[in-house]
mmCIF file of C-alpha atoms in Angstrom:
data_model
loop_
_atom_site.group_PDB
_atom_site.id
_atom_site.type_symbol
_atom_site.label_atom_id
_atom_site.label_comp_id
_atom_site.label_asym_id
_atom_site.label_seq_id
_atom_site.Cartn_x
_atom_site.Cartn_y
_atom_site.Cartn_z
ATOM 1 C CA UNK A 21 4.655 29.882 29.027
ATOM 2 C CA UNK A 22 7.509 31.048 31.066
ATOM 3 C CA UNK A 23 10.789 32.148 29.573
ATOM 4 C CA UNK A 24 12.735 28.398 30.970
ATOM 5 C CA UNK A 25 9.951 26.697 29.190
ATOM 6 C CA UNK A 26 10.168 28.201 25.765
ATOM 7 C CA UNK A 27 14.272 27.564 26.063
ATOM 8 C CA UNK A 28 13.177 23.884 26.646
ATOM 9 C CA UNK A 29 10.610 23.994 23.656
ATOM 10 C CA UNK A 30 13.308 25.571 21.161
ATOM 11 C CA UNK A 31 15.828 22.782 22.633
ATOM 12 C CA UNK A 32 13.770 19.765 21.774
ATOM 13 C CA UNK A 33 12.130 20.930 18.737
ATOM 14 C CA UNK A 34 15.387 22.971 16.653
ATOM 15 C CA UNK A 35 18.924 21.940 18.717
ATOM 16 C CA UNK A 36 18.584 18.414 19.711
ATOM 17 C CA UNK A 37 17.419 16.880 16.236
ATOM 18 C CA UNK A 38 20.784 18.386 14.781
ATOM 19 C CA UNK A 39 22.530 17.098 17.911
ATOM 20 C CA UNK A 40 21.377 14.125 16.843
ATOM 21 C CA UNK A 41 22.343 14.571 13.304
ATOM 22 C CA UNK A 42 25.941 14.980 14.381
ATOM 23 C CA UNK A 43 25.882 12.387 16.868
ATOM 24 C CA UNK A 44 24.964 9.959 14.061
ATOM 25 C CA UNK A 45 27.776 11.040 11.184
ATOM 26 C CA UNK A 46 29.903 10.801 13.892
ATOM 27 C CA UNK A 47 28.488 7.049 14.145
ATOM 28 C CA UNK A 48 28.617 6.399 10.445
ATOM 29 C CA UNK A 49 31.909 7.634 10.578
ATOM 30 C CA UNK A 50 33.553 5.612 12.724
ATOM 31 C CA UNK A 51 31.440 2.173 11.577
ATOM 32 C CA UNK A 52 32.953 3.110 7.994
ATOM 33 C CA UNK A 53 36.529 3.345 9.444
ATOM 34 C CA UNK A 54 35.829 0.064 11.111
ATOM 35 C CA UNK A 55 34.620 -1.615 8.043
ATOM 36 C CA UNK A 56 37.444 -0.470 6.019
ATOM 37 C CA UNK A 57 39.844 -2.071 8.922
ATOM 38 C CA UNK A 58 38.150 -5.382 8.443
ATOM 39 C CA UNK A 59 38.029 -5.527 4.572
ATOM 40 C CA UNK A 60 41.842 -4.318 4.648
ATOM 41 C CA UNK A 61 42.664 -7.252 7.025
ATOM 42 C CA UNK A 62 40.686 -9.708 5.660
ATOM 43 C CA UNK A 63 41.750 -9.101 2.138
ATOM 44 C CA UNK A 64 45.428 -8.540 2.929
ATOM 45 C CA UNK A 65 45.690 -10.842 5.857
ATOM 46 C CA UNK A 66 45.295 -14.697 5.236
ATOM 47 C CA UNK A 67 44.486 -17.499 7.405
ATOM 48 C CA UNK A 68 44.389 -21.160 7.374
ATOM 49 C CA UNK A 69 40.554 -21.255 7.880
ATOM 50 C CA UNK A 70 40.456 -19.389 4.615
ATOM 51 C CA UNK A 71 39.535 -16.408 2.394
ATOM 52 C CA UNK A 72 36.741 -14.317 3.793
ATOM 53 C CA UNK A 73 35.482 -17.549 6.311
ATOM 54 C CA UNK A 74 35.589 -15.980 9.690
ATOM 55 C CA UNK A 75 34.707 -12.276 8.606
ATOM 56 C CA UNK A 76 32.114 -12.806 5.719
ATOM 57 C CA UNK A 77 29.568 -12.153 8.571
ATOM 58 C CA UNK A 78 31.028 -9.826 10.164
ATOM 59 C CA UNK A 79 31.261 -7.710 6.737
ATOM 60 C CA UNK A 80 27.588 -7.835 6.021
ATOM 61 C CA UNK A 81 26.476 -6.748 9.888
ATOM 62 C CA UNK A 82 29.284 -3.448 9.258
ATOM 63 C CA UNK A 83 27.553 -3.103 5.651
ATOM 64 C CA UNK A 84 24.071 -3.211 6.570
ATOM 65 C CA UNK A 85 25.029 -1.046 9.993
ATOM 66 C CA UNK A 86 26.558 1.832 7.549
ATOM 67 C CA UNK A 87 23.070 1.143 5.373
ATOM 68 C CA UNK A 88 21.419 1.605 8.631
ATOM 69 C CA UNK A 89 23.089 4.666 10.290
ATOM 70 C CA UNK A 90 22.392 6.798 7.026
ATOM 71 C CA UNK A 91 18.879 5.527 7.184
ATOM 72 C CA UNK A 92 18.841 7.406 10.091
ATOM 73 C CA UNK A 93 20.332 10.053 9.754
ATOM 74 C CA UNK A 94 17.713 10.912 6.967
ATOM 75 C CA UNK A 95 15.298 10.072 9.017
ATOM 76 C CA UNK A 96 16.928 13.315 11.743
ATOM 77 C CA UNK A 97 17.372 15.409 8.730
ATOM 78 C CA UNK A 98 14.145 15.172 7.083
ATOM 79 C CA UNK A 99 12.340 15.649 11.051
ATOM 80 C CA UNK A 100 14.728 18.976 11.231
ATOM 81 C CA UNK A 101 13.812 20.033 7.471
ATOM 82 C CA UNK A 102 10.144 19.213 8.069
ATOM 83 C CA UNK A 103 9.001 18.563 11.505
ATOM 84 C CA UNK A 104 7.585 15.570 9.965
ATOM 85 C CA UNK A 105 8.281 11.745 11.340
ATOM 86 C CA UNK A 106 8.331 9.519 8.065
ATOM 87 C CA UNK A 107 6.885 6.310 9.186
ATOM 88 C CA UNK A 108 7.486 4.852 5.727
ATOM 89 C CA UNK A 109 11.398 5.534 6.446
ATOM 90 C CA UNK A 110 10.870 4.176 9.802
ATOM 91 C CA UNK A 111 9.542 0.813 8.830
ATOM 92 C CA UNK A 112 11.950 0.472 6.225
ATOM 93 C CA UNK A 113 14.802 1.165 8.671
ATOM 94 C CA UNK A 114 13.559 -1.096 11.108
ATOM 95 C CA UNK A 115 13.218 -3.919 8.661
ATOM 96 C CA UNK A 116 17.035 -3.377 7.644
ATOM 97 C CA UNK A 117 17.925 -3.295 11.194
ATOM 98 C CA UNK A 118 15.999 -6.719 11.601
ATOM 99 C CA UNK A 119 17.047 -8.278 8.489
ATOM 100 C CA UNK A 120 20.745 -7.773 9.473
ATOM 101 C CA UNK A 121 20.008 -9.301 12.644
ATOM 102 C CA UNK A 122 18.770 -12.111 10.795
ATOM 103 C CA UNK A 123 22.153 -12.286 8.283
ATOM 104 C CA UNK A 124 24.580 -12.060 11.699
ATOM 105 C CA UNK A 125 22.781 -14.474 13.450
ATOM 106 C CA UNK A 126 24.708 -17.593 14.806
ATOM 107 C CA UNK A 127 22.055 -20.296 14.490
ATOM 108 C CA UNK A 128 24.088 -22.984 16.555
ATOM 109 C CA UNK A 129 23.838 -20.146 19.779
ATOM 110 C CA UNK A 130 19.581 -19.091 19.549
ATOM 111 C CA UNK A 131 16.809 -20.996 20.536
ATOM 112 C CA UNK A 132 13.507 -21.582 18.506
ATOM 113 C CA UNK A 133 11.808 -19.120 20.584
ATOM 114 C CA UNK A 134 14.146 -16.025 19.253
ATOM 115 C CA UNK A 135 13.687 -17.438 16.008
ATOM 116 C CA UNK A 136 10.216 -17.522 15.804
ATOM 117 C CA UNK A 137 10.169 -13.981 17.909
ATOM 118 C CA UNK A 138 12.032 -12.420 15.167
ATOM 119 C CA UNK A 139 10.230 -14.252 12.506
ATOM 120 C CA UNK A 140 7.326 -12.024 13.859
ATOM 121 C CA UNK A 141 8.892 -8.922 13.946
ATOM 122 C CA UNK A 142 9.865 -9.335 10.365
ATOM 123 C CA UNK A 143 5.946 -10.275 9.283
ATOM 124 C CA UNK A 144 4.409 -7.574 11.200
ATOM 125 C CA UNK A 145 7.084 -5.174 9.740
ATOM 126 C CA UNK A 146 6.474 -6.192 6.717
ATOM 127 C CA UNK A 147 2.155 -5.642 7.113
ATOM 128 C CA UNK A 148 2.672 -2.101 8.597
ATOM 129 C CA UNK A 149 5.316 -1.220 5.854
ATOM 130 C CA UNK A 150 2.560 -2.426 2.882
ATOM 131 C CA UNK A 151 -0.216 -0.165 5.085
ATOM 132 C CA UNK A 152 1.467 2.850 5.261
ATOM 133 C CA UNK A 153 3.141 2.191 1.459
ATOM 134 C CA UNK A 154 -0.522 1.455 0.354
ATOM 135 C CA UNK A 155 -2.280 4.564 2.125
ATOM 136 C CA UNK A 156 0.226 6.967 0.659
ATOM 137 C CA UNK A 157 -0.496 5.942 -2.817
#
């Protein structure tokens, strides 16, 4: 292996994963700032539509998105403490990431078809997460 590929192999497998591991508090970070600018103005700040009716959505999506960034982010940090891709973690994340997809939908905008499409992404997350869950035990 010549010297320009080893500096490649030592990029991919030990800088980029903590890269990464910034990039994403960096993410969390700024999804937390924006969720605390929506509760403040949604709890200070009244309408005439009412309490919490526009933004209730909108709360959950920022919610699960901070639940989802960390999820990730301990999925970079256990890969740079282990070298090791938890596919348990993975599914799990996934499934968050298509459940709040699920809570934010507008049902009066998506056809049948994207329903039933994510209806299937949810069942055949939801079979791979009981394999690997039931192989590990």
């Amino acid at each position: 292996m010549t010297m320009q590929q080893e500096s490649r192999v030592v990029f991919w497998v030990f800088l980029a994963p903590v890269l990464f591991a910034f990039a994403m508090v960096i993410v969390i970070l700024v999804t937390v700032i924006d969720l605390g600018i929506v509760l403040y103005r949604s709890l200070l700040i009244t309408d005439s539509s009412g309490f919490f009716k526009t933004t209730l959505t909108e709360i959950f999506g920022l919610f699960l998105s901070v639940l989802i960034a960390l999820e990730i982010l301990e999925n970079i940090t256990a890969y740079i403490r282990r070298h090791v891709v938890q596919v348990e973690l993975v599914i799990a994340t996934a499934l968050t990431a298509v459940g709040r997809k699920l809570i934010i939908l507008d049902l009066e905008k998506v056809s049948g078809v994207s329903l039933i499409g994510l209806a299937l992404a949810i069942i055949a997350l939801s079979v791979s997460y009981y394999i690997v869950r039931s192989v590990h035990r």
